[in-house]
C-alpha atoms as an extended CHARMM CRD file, in Angstrom:
* protein
*
       164  EXT
         1         1  MET       CA              3.7080000000       23.0070000000        8.1550000000  PROA      1               0.0000000000
         2         2  ASP       CA              0.6600000000       24.6290000000        8.2370000000  PROA      2               0.0000000000
         3         3  SER       CA             -2.0150000000       23.2520000000       10.0470000000  PROA      3               0.0000000000
         4         4  ARG       CA             -3.7210000000       21.3850000000        7.2350000000  PROA      4               0.0000000000
         5         5  GLY       CA             -0.4500000000       19.6000000000        6.8260000000  PROA      5               0.0000000000
         6         6  GLU       CA              0.1770000000       18.8210000000       10.2960000000  PROA      6               0.0000000000
         7         7  ILE       CA             -3.2380000000       17.1740000000       10.1820000000  PROA      7               0.0000000000
         8         8  LEU       CA             -2.8570000000       14.8810000000        7.5000000000  PROA      8               0.0000000000
         9         9  GLU       CA              0.6620000000       13.6650000000        9.2400000000  PROA      9               0.0000000000
        10        10  LEU       CA             -1.3110000000       12.9100000000       12.3630000000  PROA      10              0.0000000000
        11        11  LEU       CA             -3.7160000000       11.1010000000       10.5710000000  PROA      11              0.0000000000
        12        12  ARG       CA             -0.8350000000        9.4740000000        8.5960000000  PROA      12              0.0000000000
        13        13  GLU       CA              0.6810000000        8.5070000000       11.9960000000  PROA      13              0.0000000000
        14        14  ASN       CA             -2.9040000000        7.2170000000       13.5200000000  PROA      14              0.0000000000
        15        15  ALA       CA             -5.7580000000        7.1600000000       12.1090000000  PROA      15              0.0000000000
        16        16  ARG       CA             -7.3770000000        6.5380000000       15.2200000000  PROA      16              0.0000000000
        17        17  TYR       CA             -6.6060000000        9.5480000000       16.6830000000  PROA      17              0.0000000000
        18        18  SER       CA             -9.7620000000       11.3240000000       17.9300000000  PROA      18              0.0000000000
        19        19  VAL       CA            -10.5180000000       15.0440000000       16.9060000000  PROA      19              0.0000000000
        20        20  GLU       CA             -9.5590000000       15.8990000000       20.0340000000  PROA      20              0.0000000000
        21        21  ASP       CA             -6.3220000000       14.1280000000       20.1080000000  PROA      21              0.0000000000
        22        22  ILE       CA             -5.5700000000       15.6520000000       16.9580000000  PROA      22              0.0000000000
        23        23  ALA       CA             -6.5120000000       19.4880000000       17.9830000000  PROA      23              0.0000000000
        24        24  ARG       CA             -4.0620000000       18.8050000000       20.9350000000  PROA      24              0.0000000000
        25        25  LEU       CA             -1.2930000000       17.5350000000       19.2800000000  PROA      25              0.0000000000
        26        26  SER       CA             -1.7820000000       20.2870000000       16.2350000000  PROA      26              0.0000000000
        27        27  ASP       CA             -2.1540000000       22.9980000000       18.7250000000  PROA      27              0.0000000000
        28        28  THR       CA             -5.3940000000       23.9190000000       16.3950000000  PROA      28              0.0000000000
        29        29  SER       CA             -9.2640000000       24.0570000000       17.5950000000  PROA      29              0.0000000000
        30        30  GLU       CA            -11.5930000000       20.9760000000       17.3490000000  PROA      30              0.0000000000
        31        31  ASP       CA            -13.9200000000       22.8880000000       15.2090000000  PROA      31              0.0000000000
        32        32  ASP       CA            -10.8270000000       23.6790000000       12.5640000000  PROA      32              0.0000000000
        33        33  VAL       CA             -9.8220000000       20.1520000000       12.7260000000  PROA      33              0.0000000000
        34        34  GLU       CA            -13.2030000000       18.6850000000       11.9430000000  PROA      34              0.0000000000
        35        35  ALA       CA            -13.7640000000       21.4290000000        9.1250000000  PROA      35              0.0000000000
        36        36  ALA       CA             -9.9450000000       20.5030000000        7.8030000000  PROA      36              0.0000000000
        37        37  ILE       CA            -10.8010000000       16.5350000000        7.8480000000  PROA      37              0.0000000000
        38        38  ALA       CA            -13.8190000000       17.2850000000        6.1740000000  PROA      38              0.0000000000
        39        39  ASP       CA            -12.3680000000       19.1150000000        3.1700000000  PROA      39              0.0000000000
        40        40  LEU       CA             -9.8440000000       16.8370000000        2.9180000000  PROA      40              0.0000000000
        41        41  GLU       CA            -12.0950000000       14.0770000000        2.5820000000  PROA      41              0.0000000000
        42        42  SER       CA            -14.6940000000       15.9170000000        0.2030000000  PROA      42              0.0000000000
        43        43  ALA       CA            -11.2100000000       16.8480000000       -1.9490000000  PROA      43              0.0000000000
        44        44  GLY       CA            -10.6570000000       13.3190000000       -2.0370000000  PROA      44              0.0000000000
        45        45  ILE       CA             -6.9330000000       13.9300000000       -0.3860000000  PROA      45              0.0000000000
        46        46  VAL       CA             -8.1110000000       11.5170000000        2.4150000000  PROA      46              0.0000000000
        47        47  ARG       CA             -9.3530000000        8.7430000000        0.6370000000  PROA      47              0.0000000000
        48        48  GLY       CA             -9.9640000000        5.9970000000        3.2440000000  PROA      48              0.0000000000
        49        49  TYR       CA             -8.8630000000        4.9010000000        7.0220000000  PROA      49              0.0000000000
        50        50  GLN       CA             -7.0880000000        1.0850000000        7.0080000000  PROA      50              0.0000000000
        51        51  ALA       CA             -5.3580000000       -0.6720000000        9.9090000000  PROA      51              0.0000000000
        52        52  VAL       CA             -1.8990000000       -1.7790000000        9.3710000000  PROA      52              0.0000000000
        53        53  LEU       CA             -1.9480000000       -5.6740000000        9.7060000000  PROA      53              0.0000000000
        54        54  ASP       CA              1.3080000000       -7.9270000000       10.6760000000  PROA      54              0.0000000000
        55        55  TRP       CA              0.1510000000      -10.9260000000        8.5310000000  PROA      55              0.0000000000
        56        56  GLY       CA              2.8980000000      -12.8900000000       10.1980000000  PROA      56              0.0000000000
        57        57  ALA       CA              0.9970000000      -12.6410000000       13.6060000000  PROA      57              0.0000000000
        58        58  VAL       CA             -2.2420000000      -13.7780000000       11.9940000000  PROA      58              0.0000000000
        59        59  ASP       CA             -2.9420000000      -18.1780000000       11.8580000000  PROA      59              0.0000000000
        60        60  GLU       CA             -1.5070000000      -19.1330000000        8.4620000000  PROA      60              0.0000000000
        61        61  ASP       CA             -4.6950000000      -20.1700000000        7.0000000000  PROA      61              0.0000000000
        62        62  ASP       CA             -6.3750000000      -16.9040000000        7.3020000000  PROA      62              0.0000000000
        63        63  GLN       CA             -3.0090000000      -15.1630000000        5.6390000000  PROA      63              0.0000000000
        64        64  PRO       CA             -3.1450000000      -13.9510000000        2.1610000000  PROA      64              0.0000000000
        65        65  VAL       CA             -0.5500000000      -14.7290000000       -0.3600000000  PROA      65              0.0000000000
        66        66  ARG       CA              0.8920000000      -11.1490000000       -1.6550000000  PROA      66              0.0000000000
        67        67  ALA       CA              3.1620000000      -10.5610000000       -4.1950000000  PROA      67              0.0000000000
        68        68  SER       CA              4.9210000000       -7.5310000000       -5.7220000000  PROA      68              0.0000000000
        69        69  VAL       CA              4.8130000000       -7.4650000000       -9.3770000000  PROA      69              0.0000000000
        70        70  GLU       CA              6.9610000000       -5.6470000000      -12.1020000000  PROA      70              0.0000000000
        71        71  LEU       CA              5.1400000000       -4.6930000000      -15.1890000000  PROA      71              0.0000000000
        72        72  ASN       CA              6.8260000000       -3.0840000000      -18.1440000000  PROA      72              0.0000000000
        73        73  VAL       CA              4.1490000000       -1.8560000000      -20.7660000000  PROA      73              0.0000000000
        74        74  THR       CA              4.5410000000       -0.3770000000      -24.5510000000  PROA      74              0.0000000000
        75        75  LEU       CA              2.2240000000        2.9270000000      -25.2930000000  PROA      75              0.0000000000
        76        76  ASP       CA              1.0040000000        3.9790000000      -28.3380000000  PROA      76              0.0000000000
        77        77  ARG       CA             -0.5750000000        7.3760000000      -29.6950000000  PROA      77              0.0000000000
        78        78  GLU       CA             -3.8010000000        6.3280000000      -28.1830000000  PROA      78              0.0000000000
        79        79  THR       CA             -2.7330000000        4.7810000000      -25.2730000000  PROA      79              0.0000000000
        80        80  SER       CA             -1.0370000000        6.3250000000      -21.9570000000  PROA      80              0.0000000000
        81        81  TYR       CA             -0.0020000000        5.2310000000      -18.8100000000  PROA      81              0.0000000000
        82        82  ALA       CA             -2.9420000000        6.5970000000      -17.1630000000  PROA      82              0.0000000000
        83        83  ASP       CA             -5.1900000000        4.3610000000      -19.4610000000  PROA      83              0.0000000000
        84        84  ILE       CA             -3.2600000000        1.1950000000      -18.9750000000  PROA      84              0.0000000000
        85        85  ALA       CA             -3.3870000000        1.8260000000      -14.7070000000  PROA      85              0.0000000000
        86        86  ASP       CA             -7.1590000000        2.5640000000      -15.2560000000  PROA      86              0.0000000000
        87        87  ARG       CA             -7.5440000000       -0.6400000000      -16.4890000000  PROA      87              0.0000000000
        88        88  ILE       CA             -5.4920000000       -2.6740000000      -13.9710000000  PROA      88              0.0000000000
        89        89  ALA       CA             -6.4360000000       -0.8590000000      -10.9210000000  PROA      89              0.0000000000
        90        90  LYS       CA            -10.3330000000       -1.9710000000      -11.4250000000  PROA      90              0.0000000000
        91        91  PHE       CA             -9.3150000000       -5.5750000000      -10.5010000000  PROA      91              0.0000000000
        92        92  PRO       CA            -10.1290000000       -6.2790000000       -6.9030000000  PROA      92              0.0000000000
        93        93  GLN       CA             -6.7740000000       -8.5380000000       -6.3460000000  PROA      93              0.0000000000
        94        94  VAL       CA             -4.7140000000       -5.3610000000       -7.1120000000  PROA      94              0.0000000000
        95        95  ARG       CA             -4.0110000000       -3.7420000000       -3.4910000000  PROA      95              0.0000000000
        96        96  SER       CA             -1.5800000000       -0.9560000000       -5.0780000000  PROA      96              0.0000000000
        97        97  LEU       CA             -0.8150000000        0.0970000000       -8.4320000000  PROA      97              0.0000000000
        98        98  ARG       CA              2.5000000000        2.7830000000       -8.8750000000  PROA      98              0.0000000000
        99        99  LEU       CA              3.7160000000        4.1810000000      -12.2670000000  PROA      99              0.0000000000
       100       100  ILE       CA              7.5750000000        3.8440000000      -11.1560000000  PROA      100             0.0000000000
       101       101  SER       CA             10.8870000000        5.1070000000      -12.6890000000  PROA      101             0.0000000000
       102       102  GLY       CA             13.6190000000        2.7160000000      -13.3350000000  PROA      102             0.0000000000
       103       103  ASP       CA             13.9990000000       -0.5420000000      -15.0230000000  PROA      103             0.0000000000
       104       104  TYR       CA             10.0940000000       -0.9440000000      -15.2950000000  PROA      104             0.0000000000
       105       105  ASP       CA              6.8140000000        0.9210000000      -15.4600000000  PROA      105             0.0000000000
       106       106  PHE       CA              4.4060000000       -0.0030000000      -12.8850000000  PROA      106             0.0000000000
       107       107  ASP       CA              4.7700000000       -1.8190000000       -9.4340000000  PROA      107             0.0000000000
       108       108  MET       CA              1.9700000000       -3.6820000000       -8.4900000000  PROA      108             0.0000000000
       109       109  VAL       CA              1.0480000000       -5.4770000000       -5.3380000000  PROA      109             0.0000000000
       110       110  VAL       CA             -1.5750000000       -8.4270000000       -5.5890000000  PROA      110             0.0000000000
       111       111  GLU       CA             -3.4350000000      -10.4590000000       -3.0580000000  PROA      111             0.0000000000
       112       112  GLY       CA             -5.2070000000      -13.6930000000       -3.5370000000  PROA      112             0.0000000000
       113       113  ASP       CA             -5.7800000000      -17.1660000000       -1.1170000000  PROA      113             0.0000000000
       114       114  SER       CA             -3.0420000000      -18.7500000000       -2.9860000000  PROA      114             0.0000000000
       115       115  MET       CA              0.0440000000      -18.4680000000       -4.8920000000  PROA      115             0.0000000000
       116       116  SER       CA             -1.9280000000      -20.2850000000       -7.7500000000  PROA      116             0.0000000000
       117       117  GLU       CA             -4.3730000000      -17.8510000000       -7.4900000000  PROA      117             0.0000000000
       118       118  VAL       CA             -1.8920000000      -14.8170000000       -7.7830000000  PROA      118             0.0000000000
       119       119  SER       CA             -0.3520000000      -16.6770000000      -10.5260000000  PROA      119             0.0000000000
       120       120  HSD       CA             -3.7030000000      -17.0830000000      -12.5680000000  PROA      120             0.0000000000
       121       121  PHE       CA             -4.7740000000      -13.7900000000      -11.9240000000  PROA      121             0.0000000000
       122       122  ILE       CA             -1.4590000000      -12.1360000000      -13.1400000000  PROA      122             0.0000000000
       123       123  SER       CA             -1.2830000000      -14.6600000000      -16.6330000000  PROA      123             0.0000000000
       124       124  ASP       CA             -5.1470000000      -14.8030000000      -17.3700000000  PROA      124             0.0000000000
       125       125  LYS       CA             -5.8780000000      -10.8570000000      -16.4960000000  PROA      125             0.0000000000
       126       126  VAL       CA             -2.9550000000       -8.6080000000      -16.3690000000  PROA      126             0.0000000000
       127       127  ALA       CA             -0.3350000000      -10.5200000000      -18.9150000000  PROA      127             0.0000000000
       128       128  PRO       CA             -2.7700000000      -10.6650000000      -21.8180000000  PROA      128             0.0000000000
       129       129  ILE       CA             -3.2340000000       -6.8590000000      -21.5660000000  PROA      129             0.0000000000
       130       130  PRO       CA             -2.1490000000       -5.8440000000      -24.9800000000  PROA      130             0.0000000000
       131       131  GLU       CA              0.0200000000       -2.6420000000      -23.6250000000  PROA      131             0.0000000000
       132       132  VAL       CA              1.8050000000       -5.1750000000      -21.2870000000  PROA      132             0.0000000000
       133       133  THR       CA              4.9110000000       -6.9280000000      -22.4300000000  PROA      133             0.0000000000
       134       134  GLN       CA              6.3870000000       -8.1600000000      -19.3830000000  PROA      134             0.0000000000
       135       135  THR       CA              5.5560000000       -9.1060000000      -15.8520000000  PROA      135             0.0000000000
       136       136  VAL       CA              8.1510000000      -10.0540000000      -13.1680000000  PROA      136             0.0000000000
       137       137  THR       CA              6.6140000000      -11.4340000000       -9.8570000000  PROA      137             0.0000000000
       138       138  HSD       CA              7.8590000000      -11.4330000000       -6.5170000000  PROA      138             0.0000000000
       139       139  TYR       CA              6.2410000000      -13.5800000000       -3.6000000000  PROA      139             0.0000000000
       140       140  VAL       CA              6.1230000000      -11.7120000000       -0.3100000000  PROA      140             0.0000000000
       141       141  MET       CA              7.8570000000      -14.2870000000        1.8730000000  PROA      141             0.0000000000
       142       142  GLU       CA              7.6530000000      -12.0190000000        5.4680000000  PROA      142             0.0000000000
       143       143  SER       CA              7.0240000000       -8.2990000000        6.2210000000  PROA      143             0.0000000000
       144       144  TYR       CA              9.2370000000       -6.3140000000        8.5800000000  PROA      144             0.0000000000
       145       145  LYS       CA              7.7940000000       -3.2770000000        8.3190000000  PROA      145             0.0000000000
       146       146  GLU       CA              4.3120000000       -1.7290000000        6.7440000000  PROA      146             0.0000000000
       147       147  GLN       CA              3.5370000000        2.1540000000        6.2590000000  PROA      147             0.0000000000
       148       148  GLY       CA              5.9090000000        3.0270000000        8.6900000000  PROA      148             0.0000000000
       149       149  ILE       CA              5.3070000000        0.4540000000       11.3090000000  PROA      149             0.0000000000
       150       150  GLU       CA              8.0010000000       -1.9740000000       11.9920000000  PROA      150             0.0000000000
       151       151  PHE       CA              6.9370000000       -5.6250000000       13.1650000000  PROA      151             0.0000000000
       152       152  GLY       CA              8.7790000000       -8.0810000000       15.5110000000  PROA      152             0.0000000000
       153       153  ASP       CA              8.4470000000       -9.4820000000       18.7720000000  PROA      153             0.0000000000
       154       154  GLY       CA              9.3200000000       -5.9640000000       20.5600000000  PROA      154             0.0000000000
       155       155  HSD       CA             12.7360000000       -6.8080000000       21.3610000000  PROA      155             0.0000000000
       156       156  ASP       CA             15.3830000000       -4.6490000000       20.1470000000  PROA      156             0.0000000000
       157       157  ASP       CA             18.1350000000       -6.9600000000       19.6630000000  PROA      157             0.0000000000
       158       158  ASP       CA             17.8310000000      -10.8430000000       19.6450000000  PROA      158             0.0000000000
       159       159  ARG       CA             21.4850000000      -11.6040000000       18.9900000000  PROA      159             0.0000000000
       160       160  LEU       CA             23.6610000000      -12.9920000000       21.8640000000  PROA      160             0.0000000000
       161       161  SER       CA             26.3260000000      -11.1010000000       23.0370000000  PROA      161             0.0000000000
       162       162  ILE       CA             30.0830000000      -12.3010000000       22.5420000000  PROA      162             0.0000000000
       163       163  SER       CA             32.2720000000      -11.7640000000       25.2090000000  PROA      163             0.0000000000
       164       164  PRO       CA             36.0810000000      -12.3650000000       24.6920000000  PROA      164             0.0000000000
C-alpha cells in the first residue's frame, strides 16, 4: 500500500489522529502527511470527519429514530440512477444513500425525531417521486457495530459457564 492509501486507512481508523501520529504510524514525514491530507480533501476523497456514536448509551430522549429503507425504482430514457439519487440525497433526513445490487435498487438510511416523522418523510417525500415504485422500511432497534467499531459493555462474553 502506498503512503496515501496508508494515510487514508489511518484516517478511517481514527480521524482524530494528529499529523504527528499519522507520520509516525505510516513512516512518512509530517510535511508529506499534511500535503497528502490537503490533496485528499481538495480532491473530494476525504469529505468530512465524524464521530461514531453509540446511540444506545445516550438518553432515550436524545436518540434519533433511525431506519434503513429499501427503494425500488423504474428508470426511463431521460432518468438515471444518479438523477434519482441526486433528488433523494438533498433531503436532510437522509443520512446515507447507496445504489446496490440485489432485490432492490437503493439502500437509504433515514433519521428523524420519531417513528411518525420518519414514516411521514418516506410517505410524503420519497414515495411520491415518480420513479420510486416501492419502499420497505426497517427501523433500527439496536446497533452492535458502526463503521468498524463494536459497541457493548466491554465484556467479551456475558454468558454463564456451564459445568458438567
